[in-house]
Tab-separated table of C-alpha atoms in Angstrom:
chain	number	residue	atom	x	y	z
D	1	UNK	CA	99.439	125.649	101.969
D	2	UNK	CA	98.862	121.893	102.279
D	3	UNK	CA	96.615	122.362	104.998
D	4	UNK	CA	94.611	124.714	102.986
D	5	UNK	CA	94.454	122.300	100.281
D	6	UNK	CA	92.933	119.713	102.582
D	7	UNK	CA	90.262	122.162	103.573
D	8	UNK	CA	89.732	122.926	99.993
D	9	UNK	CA	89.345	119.361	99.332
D	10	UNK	CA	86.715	118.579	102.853
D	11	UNK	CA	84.624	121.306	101.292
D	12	UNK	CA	84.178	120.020	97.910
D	13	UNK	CA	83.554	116.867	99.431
D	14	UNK	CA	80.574	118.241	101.931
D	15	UNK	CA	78.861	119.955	98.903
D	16	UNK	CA	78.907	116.651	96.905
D	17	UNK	CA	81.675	117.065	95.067
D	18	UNK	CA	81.934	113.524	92.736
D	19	UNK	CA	84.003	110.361	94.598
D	20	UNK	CA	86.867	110.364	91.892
D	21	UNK	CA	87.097	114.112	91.926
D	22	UNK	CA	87.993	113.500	95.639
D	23	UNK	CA	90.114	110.779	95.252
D	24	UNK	CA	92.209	112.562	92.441
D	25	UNK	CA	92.830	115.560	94.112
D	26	UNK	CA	93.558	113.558	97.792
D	27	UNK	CA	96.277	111.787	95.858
D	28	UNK	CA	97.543	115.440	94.075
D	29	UNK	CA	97.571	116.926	97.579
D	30	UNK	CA	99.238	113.922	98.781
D	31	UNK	CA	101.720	113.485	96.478
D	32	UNK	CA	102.176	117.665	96.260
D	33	UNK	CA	103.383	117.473	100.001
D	34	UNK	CA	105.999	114.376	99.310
D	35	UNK	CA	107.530	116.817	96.917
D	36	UNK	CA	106.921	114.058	94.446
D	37	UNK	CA	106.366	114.392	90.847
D	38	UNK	CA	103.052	114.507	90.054
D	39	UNK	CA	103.333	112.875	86.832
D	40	UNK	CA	103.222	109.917	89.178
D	41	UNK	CA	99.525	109.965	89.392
D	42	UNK	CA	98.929	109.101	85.757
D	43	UNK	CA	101.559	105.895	86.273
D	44	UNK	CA	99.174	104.785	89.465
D	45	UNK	CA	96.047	105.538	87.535
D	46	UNK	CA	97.237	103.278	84.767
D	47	UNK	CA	97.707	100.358	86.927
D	48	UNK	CA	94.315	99.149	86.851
D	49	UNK	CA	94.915	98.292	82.955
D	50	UNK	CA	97.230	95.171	84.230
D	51	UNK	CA	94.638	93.833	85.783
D	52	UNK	CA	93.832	90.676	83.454
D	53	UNK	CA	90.555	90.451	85.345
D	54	UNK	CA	89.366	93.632	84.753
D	55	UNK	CA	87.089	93.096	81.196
D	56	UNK	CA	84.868	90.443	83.638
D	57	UNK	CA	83.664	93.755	85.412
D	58	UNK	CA	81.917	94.703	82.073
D	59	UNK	CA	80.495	91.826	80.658
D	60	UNK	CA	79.216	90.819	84.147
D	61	UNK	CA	77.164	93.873	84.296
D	62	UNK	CA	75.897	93.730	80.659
D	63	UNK	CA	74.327	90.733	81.598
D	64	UNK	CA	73.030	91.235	85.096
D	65	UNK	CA	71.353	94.827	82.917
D	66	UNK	CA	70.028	91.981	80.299
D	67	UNK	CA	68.876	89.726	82.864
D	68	UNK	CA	66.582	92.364	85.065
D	69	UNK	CA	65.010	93.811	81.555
D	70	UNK	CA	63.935	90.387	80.778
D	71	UNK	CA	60.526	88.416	82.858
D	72	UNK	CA	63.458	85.942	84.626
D	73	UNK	CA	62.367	87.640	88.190
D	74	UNK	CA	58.952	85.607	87.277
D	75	UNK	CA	60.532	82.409	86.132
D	76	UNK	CA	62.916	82.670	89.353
D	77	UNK	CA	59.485	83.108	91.272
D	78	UNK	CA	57.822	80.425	89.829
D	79	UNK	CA	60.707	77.734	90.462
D	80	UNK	CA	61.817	78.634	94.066
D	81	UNK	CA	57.978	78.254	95.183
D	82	UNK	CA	57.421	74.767	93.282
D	83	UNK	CA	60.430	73.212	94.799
D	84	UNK	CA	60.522	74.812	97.869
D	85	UNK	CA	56.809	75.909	98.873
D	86	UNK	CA	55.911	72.892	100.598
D	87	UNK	CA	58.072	73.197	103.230
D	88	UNK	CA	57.639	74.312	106.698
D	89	UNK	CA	57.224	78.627	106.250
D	90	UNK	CA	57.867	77.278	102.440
D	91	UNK	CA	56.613	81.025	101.058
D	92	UNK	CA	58.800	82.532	103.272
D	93	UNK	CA	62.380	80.204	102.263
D	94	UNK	CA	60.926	80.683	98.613
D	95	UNK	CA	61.187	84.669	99.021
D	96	UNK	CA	64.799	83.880	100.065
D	97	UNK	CA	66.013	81.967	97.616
D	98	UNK	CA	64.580	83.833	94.879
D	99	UNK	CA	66.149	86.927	95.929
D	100	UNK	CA	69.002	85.742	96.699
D	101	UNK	CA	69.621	84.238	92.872
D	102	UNK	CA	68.477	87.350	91.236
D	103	UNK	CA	70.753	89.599	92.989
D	104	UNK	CA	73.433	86.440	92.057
D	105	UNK	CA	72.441	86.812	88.539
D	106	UNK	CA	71.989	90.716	88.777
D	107	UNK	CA	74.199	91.933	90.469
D	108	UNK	CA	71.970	94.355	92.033
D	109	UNK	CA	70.263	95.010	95.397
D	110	UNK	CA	67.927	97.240	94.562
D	111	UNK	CA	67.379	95.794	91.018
D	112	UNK	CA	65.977	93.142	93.097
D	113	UNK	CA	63.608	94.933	95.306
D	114	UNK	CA	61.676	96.710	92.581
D	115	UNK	CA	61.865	93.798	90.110
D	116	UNK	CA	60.544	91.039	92.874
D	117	UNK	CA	58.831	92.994	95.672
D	118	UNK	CA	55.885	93.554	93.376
D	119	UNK	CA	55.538	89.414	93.235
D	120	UNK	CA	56.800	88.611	96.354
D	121	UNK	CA	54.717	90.719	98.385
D	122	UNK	CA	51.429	89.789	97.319
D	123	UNK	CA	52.502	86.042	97.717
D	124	UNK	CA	53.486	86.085	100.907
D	125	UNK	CA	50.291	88.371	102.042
D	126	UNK	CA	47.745	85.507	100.039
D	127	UNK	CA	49.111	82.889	102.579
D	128	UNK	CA	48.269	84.593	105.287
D	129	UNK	CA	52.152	86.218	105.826
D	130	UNK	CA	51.568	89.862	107.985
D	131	UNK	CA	52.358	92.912	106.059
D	132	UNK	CA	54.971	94.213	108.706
D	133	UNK	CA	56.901	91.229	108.827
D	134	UNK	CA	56.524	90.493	104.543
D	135	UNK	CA	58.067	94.223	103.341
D	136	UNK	CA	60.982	93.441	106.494
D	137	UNK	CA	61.588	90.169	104.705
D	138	UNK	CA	62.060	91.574	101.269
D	139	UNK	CA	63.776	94.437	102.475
D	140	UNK	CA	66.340	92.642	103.705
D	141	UNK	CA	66.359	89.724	101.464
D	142	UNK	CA	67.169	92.339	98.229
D	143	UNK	CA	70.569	91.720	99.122
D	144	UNK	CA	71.170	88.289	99.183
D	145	UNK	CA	73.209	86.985	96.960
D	146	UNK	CA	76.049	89.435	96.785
D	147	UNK	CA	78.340	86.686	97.616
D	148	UNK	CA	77.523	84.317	95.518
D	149	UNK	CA	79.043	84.050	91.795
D	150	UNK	CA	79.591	86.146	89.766
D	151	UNK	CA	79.593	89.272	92.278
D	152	UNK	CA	80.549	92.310	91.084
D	153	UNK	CA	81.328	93.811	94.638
D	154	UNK	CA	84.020	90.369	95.106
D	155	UNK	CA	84.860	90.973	91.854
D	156	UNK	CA	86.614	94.608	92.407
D	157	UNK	CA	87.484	93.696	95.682
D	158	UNK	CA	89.666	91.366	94.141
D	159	UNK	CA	90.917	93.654	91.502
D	160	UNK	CA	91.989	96.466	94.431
D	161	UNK	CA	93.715	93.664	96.368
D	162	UNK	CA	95.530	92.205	93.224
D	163	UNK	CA	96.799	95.919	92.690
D	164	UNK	CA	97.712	96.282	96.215
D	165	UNK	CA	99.760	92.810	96.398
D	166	UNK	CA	102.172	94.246	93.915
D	167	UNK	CA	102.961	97.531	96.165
D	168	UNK	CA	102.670	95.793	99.353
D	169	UNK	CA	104.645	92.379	100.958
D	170	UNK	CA	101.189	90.119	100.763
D	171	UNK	CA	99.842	87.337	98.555
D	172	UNK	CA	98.237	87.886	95.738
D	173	UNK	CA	93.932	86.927	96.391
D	174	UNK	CA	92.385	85.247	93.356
D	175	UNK	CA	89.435	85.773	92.450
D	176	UNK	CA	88.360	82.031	92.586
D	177	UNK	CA	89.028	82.159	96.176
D	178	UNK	CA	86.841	85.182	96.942
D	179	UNK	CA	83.609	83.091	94.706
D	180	UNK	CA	84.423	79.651	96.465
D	181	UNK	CA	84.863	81.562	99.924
D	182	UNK	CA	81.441	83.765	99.222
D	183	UNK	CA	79.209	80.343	99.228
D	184	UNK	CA	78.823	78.550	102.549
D	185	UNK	CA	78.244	82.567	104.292
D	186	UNK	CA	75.655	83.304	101.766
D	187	UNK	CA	74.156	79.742	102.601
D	188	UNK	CA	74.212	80.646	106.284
D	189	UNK	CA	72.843	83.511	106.046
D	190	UNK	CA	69.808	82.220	104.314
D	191	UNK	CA	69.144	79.283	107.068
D	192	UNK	CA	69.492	81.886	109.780
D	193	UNK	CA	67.051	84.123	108.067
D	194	UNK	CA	64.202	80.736	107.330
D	195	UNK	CA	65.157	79.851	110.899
D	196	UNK	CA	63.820	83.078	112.230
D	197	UNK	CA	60.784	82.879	109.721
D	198	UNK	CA	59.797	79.691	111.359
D	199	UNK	CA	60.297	81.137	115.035
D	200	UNK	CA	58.723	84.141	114.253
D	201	UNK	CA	55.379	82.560	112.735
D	202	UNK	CA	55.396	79.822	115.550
D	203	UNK	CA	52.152	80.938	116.811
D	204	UNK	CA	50.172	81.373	113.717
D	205	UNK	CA	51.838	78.768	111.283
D	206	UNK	CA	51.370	79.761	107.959
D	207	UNK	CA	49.531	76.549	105.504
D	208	UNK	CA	51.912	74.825	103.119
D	209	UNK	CA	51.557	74.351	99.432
D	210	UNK	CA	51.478	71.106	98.246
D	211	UNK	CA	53.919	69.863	95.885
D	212	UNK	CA	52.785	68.885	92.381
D	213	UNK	CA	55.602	67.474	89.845
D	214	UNK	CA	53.606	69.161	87.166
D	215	UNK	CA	54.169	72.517	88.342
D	216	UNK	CA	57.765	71.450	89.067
D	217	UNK	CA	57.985	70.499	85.550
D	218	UNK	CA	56.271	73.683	83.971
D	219	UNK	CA	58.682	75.439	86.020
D	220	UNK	CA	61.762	73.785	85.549
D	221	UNK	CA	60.989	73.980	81.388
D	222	UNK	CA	60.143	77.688	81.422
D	223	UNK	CA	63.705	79.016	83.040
D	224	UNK	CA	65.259	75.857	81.156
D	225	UNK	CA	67.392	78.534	79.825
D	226	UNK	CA	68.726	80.314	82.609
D	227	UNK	CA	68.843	77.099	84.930
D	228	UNK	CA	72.263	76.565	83.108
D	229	UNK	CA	73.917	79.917	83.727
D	230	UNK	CA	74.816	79.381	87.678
D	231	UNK	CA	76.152	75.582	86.414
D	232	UNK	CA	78.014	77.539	83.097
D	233	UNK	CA	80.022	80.094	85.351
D	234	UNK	CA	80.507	77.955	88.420
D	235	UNK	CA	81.640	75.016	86.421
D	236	UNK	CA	84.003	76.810	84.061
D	237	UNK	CA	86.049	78.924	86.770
D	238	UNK	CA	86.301	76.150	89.054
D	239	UNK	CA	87.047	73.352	87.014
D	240	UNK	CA	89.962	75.239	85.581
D	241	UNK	CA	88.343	75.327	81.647
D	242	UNK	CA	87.937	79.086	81.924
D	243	UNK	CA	89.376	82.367	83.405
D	244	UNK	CA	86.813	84.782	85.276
D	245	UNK	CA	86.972	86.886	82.225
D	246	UNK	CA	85.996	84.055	79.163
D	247	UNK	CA	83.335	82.956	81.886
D	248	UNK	CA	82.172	86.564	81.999
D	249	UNK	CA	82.545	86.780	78.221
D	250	UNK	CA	80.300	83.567	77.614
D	251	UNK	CA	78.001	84.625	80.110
D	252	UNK	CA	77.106	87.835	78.490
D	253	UNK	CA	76.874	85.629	75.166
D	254	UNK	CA	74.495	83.154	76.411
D	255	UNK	CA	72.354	85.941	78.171
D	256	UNK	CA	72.231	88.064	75.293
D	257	UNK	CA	71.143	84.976	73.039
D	258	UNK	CA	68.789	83.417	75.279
D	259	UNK	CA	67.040	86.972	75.933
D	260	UNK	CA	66.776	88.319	72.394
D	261	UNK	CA	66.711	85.276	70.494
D	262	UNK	CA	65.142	82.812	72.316
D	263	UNK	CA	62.854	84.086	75.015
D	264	UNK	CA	62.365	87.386	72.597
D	265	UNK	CA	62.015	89.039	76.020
D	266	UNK	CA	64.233	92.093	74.676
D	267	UNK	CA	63.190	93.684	71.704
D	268	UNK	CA	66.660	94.355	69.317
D	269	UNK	CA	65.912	97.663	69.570
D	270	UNK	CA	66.560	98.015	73.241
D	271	UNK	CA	69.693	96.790	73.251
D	272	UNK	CA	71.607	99.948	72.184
D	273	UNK	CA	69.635	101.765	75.799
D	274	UNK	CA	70.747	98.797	77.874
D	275	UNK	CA	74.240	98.599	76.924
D	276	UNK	CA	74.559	102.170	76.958
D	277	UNK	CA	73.047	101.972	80.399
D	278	UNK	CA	75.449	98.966	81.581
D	279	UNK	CA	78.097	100.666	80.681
D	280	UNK	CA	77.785	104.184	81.727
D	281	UNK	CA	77.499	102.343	85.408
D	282	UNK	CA	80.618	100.430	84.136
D	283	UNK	CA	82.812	103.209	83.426
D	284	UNK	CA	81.547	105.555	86.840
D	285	UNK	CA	82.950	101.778	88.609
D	286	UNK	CA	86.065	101.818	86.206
D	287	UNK	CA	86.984	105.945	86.827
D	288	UNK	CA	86.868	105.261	90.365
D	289	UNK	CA	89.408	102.422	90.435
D	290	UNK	CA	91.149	104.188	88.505
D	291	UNK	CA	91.931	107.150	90.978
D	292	UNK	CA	91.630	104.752	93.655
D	293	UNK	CA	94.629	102.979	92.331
D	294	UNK	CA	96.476	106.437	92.452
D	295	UNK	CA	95.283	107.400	95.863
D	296	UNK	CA	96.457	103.597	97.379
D	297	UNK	CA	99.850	104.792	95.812
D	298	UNK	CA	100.090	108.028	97.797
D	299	UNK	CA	99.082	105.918	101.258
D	300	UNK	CA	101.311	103.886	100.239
D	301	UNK	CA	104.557	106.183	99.534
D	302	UNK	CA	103.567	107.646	102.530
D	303	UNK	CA	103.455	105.041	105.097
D	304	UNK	CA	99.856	105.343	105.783
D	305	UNK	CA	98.910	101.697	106.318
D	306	UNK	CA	102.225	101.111	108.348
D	307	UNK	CA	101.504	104.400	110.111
D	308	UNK	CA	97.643	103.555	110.719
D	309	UNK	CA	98.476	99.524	111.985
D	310	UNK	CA	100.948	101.163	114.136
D	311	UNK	CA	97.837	103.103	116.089
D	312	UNK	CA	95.421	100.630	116.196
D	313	UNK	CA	97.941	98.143	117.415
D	314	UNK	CA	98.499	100.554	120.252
D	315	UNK	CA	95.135	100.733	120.825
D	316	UNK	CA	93.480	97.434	119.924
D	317	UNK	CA	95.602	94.879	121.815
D	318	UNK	CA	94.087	91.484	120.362
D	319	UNK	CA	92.963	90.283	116.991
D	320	UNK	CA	89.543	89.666	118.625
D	321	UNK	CA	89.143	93.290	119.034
D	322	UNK	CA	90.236	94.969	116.016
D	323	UNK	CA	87.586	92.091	114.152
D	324	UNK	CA	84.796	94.030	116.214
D	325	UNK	CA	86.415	97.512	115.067
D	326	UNK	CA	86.016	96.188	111.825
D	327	UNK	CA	82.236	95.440	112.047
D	328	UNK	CA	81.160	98.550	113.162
D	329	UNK	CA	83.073	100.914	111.021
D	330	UNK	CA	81.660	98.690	108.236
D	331	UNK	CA	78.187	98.421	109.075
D	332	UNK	CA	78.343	102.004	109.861
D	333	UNK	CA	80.083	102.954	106.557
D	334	UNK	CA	77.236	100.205	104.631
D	335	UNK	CA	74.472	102.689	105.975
D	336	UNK	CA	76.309	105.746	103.973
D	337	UNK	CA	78.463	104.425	101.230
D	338	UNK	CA	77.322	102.462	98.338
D	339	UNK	CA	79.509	99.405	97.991
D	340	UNK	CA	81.529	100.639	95.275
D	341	UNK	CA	82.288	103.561	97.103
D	342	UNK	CA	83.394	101.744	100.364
D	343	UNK	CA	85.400	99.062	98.772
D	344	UNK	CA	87.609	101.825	96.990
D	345	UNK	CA	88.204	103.988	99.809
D	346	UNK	CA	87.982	101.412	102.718
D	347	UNK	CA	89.711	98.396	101.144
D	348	UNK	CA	93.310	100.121	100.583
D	349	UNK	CA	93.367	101.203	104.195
D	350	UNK	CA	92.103	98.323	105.985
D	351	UNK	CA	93.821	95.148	104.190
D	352	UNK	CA	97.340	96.061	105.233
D	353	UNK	CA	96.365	96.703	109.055
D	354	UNK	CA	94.312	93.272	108.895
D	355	UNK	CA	97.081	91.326	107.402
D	356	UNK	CA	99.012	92.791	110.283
D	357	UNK	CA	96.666	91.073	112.578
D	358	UNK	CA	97.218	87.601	110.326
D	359	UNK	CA	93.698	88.261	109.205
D	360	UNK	CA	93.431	86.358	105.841
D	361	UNK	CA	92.760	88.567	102.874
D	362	UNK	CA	90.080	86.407	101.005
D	363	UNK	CA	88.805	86.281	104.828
D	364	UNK	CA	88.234	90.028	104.683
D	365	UNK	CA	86.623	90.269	101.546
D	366	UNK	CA	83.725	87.856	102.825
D	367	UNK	CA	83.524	90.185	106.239
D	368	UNK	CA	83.663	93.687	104.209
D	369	UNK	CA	80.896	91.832	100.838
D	370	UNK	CA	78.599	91.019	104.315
D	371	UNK	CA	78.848	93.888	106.490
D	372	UNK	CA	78.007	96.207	102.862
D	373	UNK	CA	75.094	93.680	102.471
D	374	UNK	CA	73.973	94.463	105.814
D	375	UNK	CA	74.763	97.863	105.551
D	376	UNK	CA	72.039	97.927	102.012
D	377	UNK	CA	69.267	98.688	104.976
D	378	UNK	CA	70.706	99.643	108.011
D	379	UNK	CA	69.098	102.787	109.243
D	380	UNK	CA	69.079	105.504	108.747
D	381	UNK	CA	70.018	106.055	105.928
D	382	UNK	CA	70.340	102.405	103.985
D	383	UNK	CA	69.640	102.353	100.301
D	384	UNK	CA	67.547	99.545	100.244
D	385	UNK	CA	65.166	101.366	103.005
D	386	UNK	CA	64.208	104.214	100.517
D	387	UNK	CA	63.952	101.959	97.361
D	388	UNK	CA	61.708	99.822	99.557
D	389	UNK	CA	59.488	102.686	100.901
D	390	UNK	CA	59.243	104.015	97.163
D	391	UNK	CA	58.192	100.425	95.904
D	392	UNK	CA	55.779	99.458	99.056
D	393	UNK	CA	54.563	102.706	99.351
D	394	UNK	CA	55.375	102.735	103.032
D	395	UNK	CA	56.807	105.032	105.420
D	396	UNK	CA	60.782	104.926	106.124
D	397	UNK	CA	59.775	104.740	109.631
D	398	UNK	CA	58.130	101.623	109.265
D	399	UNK	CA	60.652	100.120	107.476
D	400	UNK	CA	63.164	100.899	109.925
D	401	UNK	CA	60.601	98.742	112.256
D	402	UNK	CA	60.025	95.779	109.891
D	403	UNK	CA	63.690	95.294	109.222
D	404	UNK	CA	65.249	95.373	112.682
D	405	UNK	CA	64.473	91.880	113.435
D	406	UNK	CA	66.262	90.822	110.315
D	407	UNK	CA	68.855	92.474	110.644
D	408	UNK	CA	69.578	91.316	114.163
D	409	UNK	CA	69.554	87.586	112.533
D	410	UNK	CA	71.898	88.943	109.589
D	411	UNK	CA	74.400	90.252	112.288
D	412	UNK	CA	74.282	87.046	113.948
D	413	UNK	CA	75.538	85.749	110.738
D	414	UNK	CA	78.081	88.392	110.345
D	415	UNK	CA	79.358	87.529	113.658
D	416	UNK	CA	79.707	83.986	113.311
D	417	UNK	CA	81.302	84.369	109.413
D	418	UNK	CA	83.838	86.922	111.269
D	419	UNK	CA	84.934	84.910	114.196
D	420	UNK	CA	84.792	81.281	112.487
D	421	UNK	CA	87.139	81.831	109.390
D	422	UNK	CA	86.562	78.542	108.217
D	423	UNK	CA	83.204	78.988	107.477
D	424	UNK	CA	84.701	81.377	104.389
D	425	UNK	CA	88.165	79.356	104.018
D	426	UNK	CA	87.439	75.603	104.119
D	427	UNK	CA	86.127	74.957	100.265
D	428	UNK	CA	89.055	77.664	99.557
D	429	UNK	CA	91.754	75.528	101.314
């Protein structure tokens, strides 16, 4: 009968059955077979209302939706190339920055694509950048910025290993840690990337702009407003003023004030359409942790995680080599699983087996955030690959082409934020 069930349940999930309809029944089945009560599943379901962190998951995303409706893609355009396009490959560095702060701000990878791509591309081509290597550059660059503050993908992680320290013997990860720990791999990853812009335009160096403090200036006073916002969240949560969840509840405030009322980017009007849109995206994230919560207590009752370090310990014989395990099913899961997705299904199963191999947990949120930011355009199949080929009107074949090189540099990165723990753990410690 149980075995049934599971074939029941593989079907339903190879026809595209939804992700919490899966997760439900998984933990039903589960639980069905333990000969356990299955008024349990409403107890593990309701777990995710302790978490004190949890309204920050909203109010985040009502201002990342605020913050893409509104022209601050230009104004984030405008100021990365004043300051920075003087420099050596300065159009280039400017694409990555300004990326990598609206998908900060955002929240979203493809958000970032569509909203930028249609500035950044034409920049880059008017100073002489070549088309192939331009589209790989914003491909890739769309999902910068997913560990820097306030991500939403850190942000859940956090909430599933919160849940999971109170069914499991491990310490509790704040969600501090997992923003301080998210900044010097982000940084890194942006060098590496301007390093490889520079090597790869050796030949042909591309003409820089010349600074001009007036530019700077009109700049700097046109996103006077949002210039704050990085300084408001970052200063609050670290200093110890504010909680993740006031920060996320001024944040939204400001945004919403400074949009509407200030910049009168957002009509009143449209605000019933974006919140409705926020949160709609909100509550498919919130139904999923939900059931997640309820399936991590079925792997849990039933000894999965002991069950599962138990084989890969017989297997994988040194930390070193469960770490490169760990890349590949992640970079491999990126390609097919959006983030949300991943972290909900993934996160339960691995965190137990990698604190088995005295891998530290905010440690494994950095190396699971960058593998899924990796995994945005990893072919074949990477999101950011087909929202890129819609926007630049190119073939998924030649993205696949323009990327690569990229992508070989962000793996470098992954490598080095995998094996050097410090990189994430130092500001943490």
């Amino acid at each position: 009968m149980i075995w049934l069930l599971v074939l029941l349940l593989v079907v339903m999930a190879l026809i595209g059955a939804p992700l919490f309809a899966i997760l439900i029944a998984a933990a039903a089945v589960g639980y069905y077979g333990l000969s356990i009560d299955l008024a349990v599943l409403h107890i593990d379901i309701y777990q995710i209302s302790d978490s004190v962190v949890l309204m920050a998951l909203p109010l985040f995303t009502f201002a990342g939706f605020l913050l893409s409706e509104s022209r601050t893609a230009d104004r984030m355009l405008r100021l990365s190339q004043a300051t920075f396009g003087w420099m050596p490959g300065g159009m280039a560095f400017v694409a990555l920055i300004a990326c990598a702060l609206f998908t900060a701000l955002t929240g979203g990878s493809g958000v970032t694509i569509v909203a930028l791509g249609g500035l950044l591309l034409p920049a880059l081509r008017k100073v002489s950048y070549p088309e192939r290597f331009s589209t790989g550059l914003i491909t890739t660059s769309g999902s910068l910025g997913l560990l820097l503050v306030p991500s939403v993908p850190l942000l859940i992680y956090g909430i599933i290993a919160q849940q999971m320290s109170q069914q499991l013997d491990m310490p509790s990860v704040e969600i501090v840690d997992l923003y301080l720990a998210g900044i010097v791999p982000a940084l890194l990853m942006i060098a590496l990337l301007y390093l490889y812009c520079l090597w790869a335009m050796r030949k042909a160096p591309i003409p820089r702009q010349a600074f001009a403090w007036r530019e700077l200036g009109g700049a700097l006073w046109q996103a006077r407003w949002e210039l704050p916002l990085p300084l408001l969240v970052l200063g609050g949560i670290f200093s110890g003023w504010l909680v993740i969840s006031e920060a996320a509840a001024i944040t939204a405030l400001y945004v919403l004030i400074v949009e509407v009322f200030v910049y009168r980017e957002i009509a009143l009007r449209r605000l019933p359409a974006i919140m409705r849109e926020s949160m709609v995206m909100v509550g498919g994230i919130l139904l999923i942790l939900g059931v997640a919560m309820s399936f991590t207590g079925y792997l849990v009752y039933a000894g999965v995680p002991e069950q599962l370090f138990g084989f890969i310990q017989a297997h994988v014989s040194s930390k070193l080599m469960f770490l490169i395990l760990l890349n590949i099913v992640l970079l491999l899961l990126g390609a097919v699983l959006d983030i949300f997705a991943a972290l909900v299904i993934m996160v339960p199963l691995l965190l137990p087996v990698a604190i088995g191999y005295g891998i530290d947990p905010v440690h494994l949120g950095i190396i699971f955030v960058a593998n899924m930011q990796i995994g945005y355009f990893t072919p074949p199949v990477g999101m950011n690959l087909f929202i890129a080929s819609y926007r630049f009107r190119k073939s998924i074949t030649e993205l696949y082409s323009a990327t690569l090189p990229f992508m070989f540099v962000l793996i470098l990165a992954l490598l080095l934020i995998t094996y050097i723990p410090q990189l994430s753990l130092f500001l943490v410690r």
